[in-house]
Coordinates of C-alpha atoms in Angstrom, one line a residue:
M1 CA 42.3 143.2 79.9
E2 CA 40.0 146.7 80.3
D3 CA 38.3 147.1 83.5
G4 CA 39.7 144.6 86.0
V5 CA 38.9 141.8 83.9
L6 CA 41.5 138.8 84.1
K7 CA 39.7 136.5 81.8
E8 CA 36.3 136.2 80.1
G9 CA 34.3 133.3 77.9
F10 CA 31.9 130.4 77.6
L11 CA 31.8 127.6 80.6
V12 CA 29.3 125.0 81.2
K13 CA 28.0 125.4 84.7
R14 CA 26.1 122.4 86.5
G15 CA 22.8 124.0 88.5
H16 CA 22.9 123.9 92.0
I17 CA 19.2 122.9 92.4
V18 CA 18.7 120.6 89.5
H19 CA 22.0 119.3 88.4
N20 CA 21.6 120.0 84.6
W21 CA 23.9 121.6 82.6
K22 CA 24.1 125.2 81.1
V23 CA 26.3 127.4 79.3
R24 CA 27.2 130.8 80.7
W25 CA 29.2 133.9 79.8
F26 CA 31.9 134.1 82.7
I27 CA 33.7 137.3 83.6
L28 CA 36.7 136.6 86.1
Q29 CA 37.7 139.6 88.3
Q30 CA 40.1 139.9 91.0
N31 CA 38.0 139.0 93.6
T32 CA 34.8 137.5 92.0
L33 CA 33.6 135.1 89.0
L34 CA 30.8 136.8 87.6
Y35 CA 28.3 134.4 85.1
Y36 CA 25.4 135.6 83.1
K37 CA 22.6 134.2 81.1
L38 CA 22.6 134.4 77.1
E39 CA 19.7 135.3 75.0
G40 CA 19.8 135.9 71.2
G41 CA 23.6 135.7 71.3
R42 CA 24.2 138.3 74.0
K43 CA 24.7 138.2 77.7
V44 CA 21.7 139.1 79.9
T45 CA 22.2 142.0 82.7
P46 CA 22.7 142.0 85.5
P47 CA 24.8 138.8 86.0
K48 CA 22.7 135.3 86.8
G49 CA 25.4 135.0 89.7
Q50 CA 28.5 135.5 91.4
I51 CA 31.2 133.3 93.3
L52 CA 33.2 135.0 95.6
L53 CA 37.0 133.8 95.3
D54 CA 37.9 135.1 98.8
G55 CA 38.7 131.8 100.6
C56 CA 37.8 129.7 97.9
T57 CA 39.5 126.2 97.0
I58 CA 39.7 124.9 93.3
T59 CA 40.2 121.3 92.4
C60 CA 41.5 121.2 88.7
P61 CA 41.6 118.5 87.1
C62 CA 38.2 117.5 88.8
L63 CA 37.3 113.7 87.8
E64 CA 33.6 113.5 89.4
Y65 CA 31.8 113.2 86.0
E66 CA 33.3 110.4 83.9
N67 CA 31.6 112.1 80.5
R68 CA 32.8 115.3 81.3
P69 CA 36.6 115.3 81.4
F70 CA 37.5 119.3 81.7
L71 CA 36.3 120.2 85.1
I72 CA 37.0 122.7 87.4
K73 CA 35.3 122.3 90.9
L74 CA 35.0 125.5 93.2
K75 CA 34.5 125.3 96.6
T76 CA 33.9 128.4 98.7
R77 CA 34.4 129.5 102.1
T78 CA 30.6 128.7 103.0
A79 CA 31.2 125.2 101.3
T80 CA 29.0 125.7 98.1
E81 CA 30.4 123.6 95.2
Y82 CA 30.3 125.0 91.7
F83 CA 31.4 122.6 88.9
L84 CA 32.5 124.3 85.4
E85 CA 33.5 122.8 82.3
A86 CA 36.0 123.8 79.6
C87 CA 35.7 122.9 76.0
S88 CA 39.3 121.6 76.0
R89 CA 42.1 120.5 78.6
E90 CA 44.0 123.4 77.5
E91 CA 41.1 126.0 77.9
R92 CA 40.4 124.6 81.3
D93 CA 44.1 124.7 82.5
A94 CA 44.1 128.3 81.4
W95 CA 40.9 129.0 83.4
A96 CA 42.2 127.0 86.6
F97 CA 45.5 129.3 86.2
E98 CA 44.1 132.3 86.2
I99 CA 41.2 131.5 88.8
T100 CA 44.2 130.2 91.4
G101 CA 46.0 133.8 90.5
A102 CA 43.0 135.6 91.6
I103 CA 42.3 133.8 94.6
H104 CA 45.8 134.3 96.0
A105 CA 46.0 137.5 94.7
G106 CA 47.0 139.0 98.0
Q107 CA 49.9 136.4 98.4
P108 CA 52.6 137.2 95.9
G109 CA 54.7 134.5 97.1
K110 CA 51.9 131.4 95.9
V111 CA 51.1 133.6 92.8
Q112 CA 55.0 133.5 91.9
Q113 CA 54.8 129.5 92.6
L114 CA 52.2 129.2 89.8
H115 CA 54.5 130.2 87.3
L116 CA 57.1 127.6 88.4
L117 CA 57.1 124.2 86.7
K118 CA 59.6 121.3 88.0
N119 CA 61.4 120.7 84.8
S120 CA 63.0 117.1 86.2
F121 CA 61.0 114.4 87.5
K122 CA 62.7 111.2 89.3
L123 CA 60.1 108.3 90.5
P124 CA 60.2 108.5 94.2
P125 CA 61.8 105.4 95.8
H126 CA 58.7 104.7 97.9
L127 CA 56.3 104.9 95.0
S128 CA 55.7 101.1 93.3
L129 CA 54.6 101.1 89.8
H130 CA 52.4 98.2 91.1
R131 CA 50.5 100.4 93.2
I132 CA 49.6 103.0 90.8
V133 CA 48.3 100.6 88.3
D134 CA 46.4 98.3 91.1
K135 CA 44.5 102.0 91.6
M136 CA 44.1 102.2 88.2
H137 CA 42.1 99.0 88.1
D138 CA 40.1 100.1 91.0
S139 CA 36.2 99.8 90.0
G140 CA 35.3 103.0 91.7
S141 CA 38.0 105.5 91.6
G142 CA 40.0 104.0 89.1
I143 CA 40.6 104.8 85.2
R144 CA 37.5 103.5 83.4
P145 CA 38.2 102.1 80.0
C146 CA 35.6 102.7 77.1
L147 CA 35.1 102.4 73.6
N148 CA 37.0 105.0 71.6
M149 CA 37.6 105.5 67.8
E150 CA 40.6 106.7 65.9
Q151 CA 41.2 106.8 62.1
G152 CA 37.8 105.1 61.4
S153 CA 38.1 102.0 63.7
T154 CA 36.9 101.9 67.2
Y155 CA 39.1 100.2 70.1
K156 CA 37.5 98.7 73.1
K157 CA 38.5 99.1 76.5
T158 CA 41.0 102.2 75.8
F159 CA 41.3 105.7 77.4
I160 CA 42.7 108.8 76.3
G161 CA 46.2 110.1 77.3
S162 CA 45.0 113.6 78.9
S163 CA 42.4 111.5 81.0
L164 CA 45.2 109.4 82.6
V165 CA 47.7 112.6 82.9
D166 CA 44.6 114.0 84.9
W167 CA 44.0 111.0 86.7
L168 CA 47.5 110.8 88.2
I169 CA 47.5 114.3 89.1
S170 CA 43.9 114.0 91.0
N171 CA 45.6 111.0 92.7
S172 CA 48.7 112.8 94.1
F173 CA 51.1 110.4 92.1
A174 CA 52.7 113.4 90.5
A175 CA 52.5 117.4 90.9
N176 CA 52.2 118.6 87.3
R177 CA 51.5 117.6 83.9
L178 CA 54.9 117.3 83.0
E179 CA 55.6 114.8 86.1
A180 CA 52.5 112.7 85.0
V181 CA 53.4 112.4 81.3
T182 CA 57.1 111.2 82.5
L183 CA 55.0 108.8 85.1
A184 CA 52.9 107.4 82.3
S185 CA 55.9 107.0 79.6
V186 CA 57.4 104.8 82.6
L187 CA 54.3 102.7 82.9
M188 CA 54.5 102.1 78.9
E189 CA 58.1 101.2 79.3
E190 CA 57.6 98.8 82.1
N191 CA 54.7 97.2 79.7
F192 CA 51.8 98.3 82.0
L193 CA 50.4 100.3 79.2
R194 CA 49.9 100.0 75.6
P195 CA 49.3 102.6 72.8
V196 CA 46.7 102.2 70.4
G197 CA 46.2 103.8 67.0
A198 CA 48.4 105.7 65.1
R199 CA 48.9 108.6 67.2
S200 CA 50.1 107.1 70.1
T201 CA 52.0 104.2 68.6
G202 CA 54.0 107.2 66.7
A203 CA 55.1 108.9 69.6
I204 CA 57.1 106.0 71.3
R205 CA 59.3 106.2 68.9
S206 CA 60.4 109.5 70.5
G207 CA 64.0 109.4 72.0
D208 CA 62.9 111.4 75.4
L209 CA 61.2 109.6 77.8
A210 CA 59.0 113.0 78.3
E211 CA 57.5 113.0 75.0
Q212 CA 56.8 109.1 74.3
F213 CA 53.3 109.4 76.0
L214 CA 50.5 111.9 74.5
D215 CA 49.2 114.6 77.3
D216 CA 46.3 114.3 74.1
S217 CA 42.7 114.0 73.9
T218 CA 42.9 112.1 70.5
A219 CA 45.7 109.6 71.6
L220 CA 44.8 106.2 72.9
Y221 CA 45.8 103.9 75.4
T222 CA 44.9 100.7 77.1
F223 CA 46.2 98.1 79.8
A224 CA 48.7 95.7 78.4
E225 CA 46.8 92.9 79.1
S226 CA 43.4 94.3 77.8
Y227 CA 44.4 95.2 74.3
K228 CA 42.0 94.4 71.3
K229 CA 41.3 96.3 68.4
K230 CA 37.9 95.7 66.7
T231 CA 36.8 97.7 63.3
S232 CA 33.0 99.3 64.3
P233 CA 30.2 97.7 62.5
K234 CA 28.5 100.3 60.5
E235 CA 25.2 100.1 62.5
E236 CA 27.0 100.7 65.8
I237 CA 27.4 104.4 64.6
S238 CA 25.0 106.6 62.8
L239 CA 27.4 109.3 62.0
S240 CA 29.7 108.4 59.1
T241 CA 33.2 107.1 60.4
M242 CA 34.9 109.0 58.1
E243 CA 33.4 112.1 59.2
L244 CA 35.0 111.8 62.9
S245 CA 38.4 110.0 61.6
G246 CA 40.1 113.5 60.5
T247 CA 42.6 114.9 63.3
V248 CA 41.1 117.7 65.7
V249 CA 42.9 121.3 64.6
K250 CA 40.7 123.5 66.6
Q251 CA 37.7 123.1 69.1
G252 CA 36.1 125.7 71.2
Y253 CA 32.2 127.3 72.2
L254 CA 30.5 129.2 69.5
A255 CA 26.7 130.6 69.0
K256 CA 25.0 129.1 66.2
Q257 CA 21.7 130.2 64.7
G258 CA 19.1 127.3 64.3
H259 CA 18.1 126.3 61.0
K260 CA 14.3 125.9 61.5
R261 CA 13.7 128.2 64.7
K262 CA 16.5 130.6 64.0
N263 CA 17.2 130.8 67.5
W264 CA 20.7 131.1 69.0
K265 CA 22.4 128.6 71.1
V266 CA 26.1 128.0 72.0
R267 CA 27.8 124.8 71.1
R268 CA 30.9 123.1 71.3
F269 CA 32.5 123.2 67.8
V270 CA 35.4 121.0 66.7
L271 CA 37.0 121.5 63.4
R272 CA 39.0 118.3 61.7
K273 CA 40.7 117.9 58.9
D274 CA 41.8 115.0 56.3
P275 CA 38.6 114.9 56.0
A276 CA 37.8 118.5 56.5
F277 CA 34.6 118.5 58.9
L278 CA 33.0 121.1 61.3
H279 CA 31.0 119.4 63.8
Y280 CA 29.0 120.7 66.5
Y281 CA 28.0 119.4 70.0
D282 CA 25.4 120.2 72.9
P283 CA 27.4 121.0 76.0
S284 CA 24.1 120.4 77.9
K285 CA 24.2 116.9 77.0
D286 CA 26.4 114.0 78.9
E287 CA 27.2 112.1 75.6
N288 CA 29.8 113.2 73.7
R289 CA 28.2 112.7 70.1
P290 CA 27.7 115.6 67.5
V291 CA 24.4 116.8 67.2
G292 CA 25.2 118.1 63.6
G293 CA 27.9 118.9 61.4
F294 CA 28.9 119.3 57.6
S295 CA 31.7 118.8 55.3
L296 CA 34.0 121.8 54.4
R297 CA 35.1 120.4 50.8
G298 CA 34.3 123.1 48.5
S299 CA 32.6 125.6 51.3
L300 CA 33.3 129.2 51.6
V301 CA 33.8 131.1 54.9
S302 CA 33.7 135.0 55.7
A303 CA 33.1 137.2 58.5
L304 CA 29.9 139.3 58.2
E305 CA 29.9 143.1 58.8
D306 CA 30.0 144.2 62.7
N307 CA 27.7 147.3 62.2
G308 CA 24.0 146.5 62.5
V309 CA 22.5 143.0 61.7
P310 CA 23.6 141.2 58.6
T311 CA 21.0 139.8 55.9
G312 CA 20.1 136.3 56.9
V313 CA 20.7 136.8 60.7
K314 CA 17.5 136.4 62.7
G315 CA 17.3 138.8 66.2
N316 CA 19.4 141.5 67.4
V317 CA 22.6 139.8 67.2
Q318 CA 25.4 141.5 65.9
G319 CA 29.1 141.8 66.1
N320 CA 32.0 139.0 65.9
L321 CA 29.8 136.9 63.1
F322 CA 31.0 134.9 60.7
K323 CA 29.2 132.5 57.7
V324 CA 30.0 129.4 56.2
I325 CA 28.4 128.3 52.8
T326 CA 28.9 124.4 52.2
K327 CA 28.9 122.9 48.7
D328 CA 25.1 122.4 48.9
D329 CA 24.4 126.1 49.4
T330 CA 23.8 125.4 52.9
H331 CA 24.1 128.7 55.2
Y332 CA 25.4 128.6 58.7
Y333 CA 25.5 131.7 60.8
I334 CA 28.0 131.6 63.5
Q335 CA 29.0 134.0 66.4
A336 CA 32.5 134.1 67.9
S337 CA 32.9 135.8 71.3
T338 CA 35.6 138.3 70.1
K339 CA 37.3 139.5 66.8
A340 CA 40.1 138.0 67.3
E341 CA 38.7 134.5 67.8
R342 CA 36.3 135.3 64.8
A343 CA 39.6 135.8 62.8
E344 CA 41.1 132.5 64.4
W345 CA 38.4 130.1 63.2
I346 CA 37.9 131.7 59.7
E347 CA 41.7 131.3 59.2
A348 CA 41.6 127.7 60.5
I349 CA 38.7 126.6 58.5
K350 CA 40.1 128.0 55.1
K351 CA 43.2 126.1 56.0
V352 CA 41.5 123.1 56.0
T353 CA 39.3 123.6 52.8

């Protein structure tokens, strides 16, 4: 990237004094991570703050906030802690990889190690599966099963596959994601864990042990002794279960113009297919429930002009904009971070409509 920029994009940052969560635009450079406030879909200069990476330590995955599974923690040389949340596991790991590379930029050996993955895994002889499961059940530091939904049904006392992978790495039972997936597959094979729902159940038919457990935020698992399925009563969920039952095909942070006040706010967008819906979430809130969404059936999506402010867009917001017009003629104005990201979203939406 140009001008020494290694990576840039939206992350949600925890405040230092008041521990609220706000979206900031982050720019990673060789020695510094800068973050900017946003107004009207644009970053406000100068930067709101900076994180000096020299002597920094990084924790990823960071499991200190139960409702925020895609966290990175940075601790500076002066012991200041920063908590940063990405929109997905893949995006979190991409940020962690680049930040780790920037921290160790002056140590080529460590940078090279980042590119090496262990392609084989054997359970260490001293490691007991019973000990792992006992720690998973620990009320303070273990896995916390909760209510999750898949294919229109809710399942009590379940957890998602990627959360267990994060937990196994965080507790030093595995060195990387491949090892953690293999270890989780062994726990399933030994009847400590059970798959729940179509996604995870279908994967156990794979012949490769490392592919039987899904490192996925839509695959559900439970402890074998607590398996129980329950169809959700309609009164428990205000949103239609049909809306949220589709397969997630894309997610990310985008800016959206409000319908009433016409102000611009960053939301985490989730695109689903079968059925095709686009939901958006408030990343400053802890609850993982959409604040809005709409069916894409019969909708139209198109890029807007990059020169000047397009018709329908309020404020001095321009560049990387696109519009979705729903079947009932509601217009949604959305802004991506780059032209490439806009093109990816438009293509993904067109595919499901």
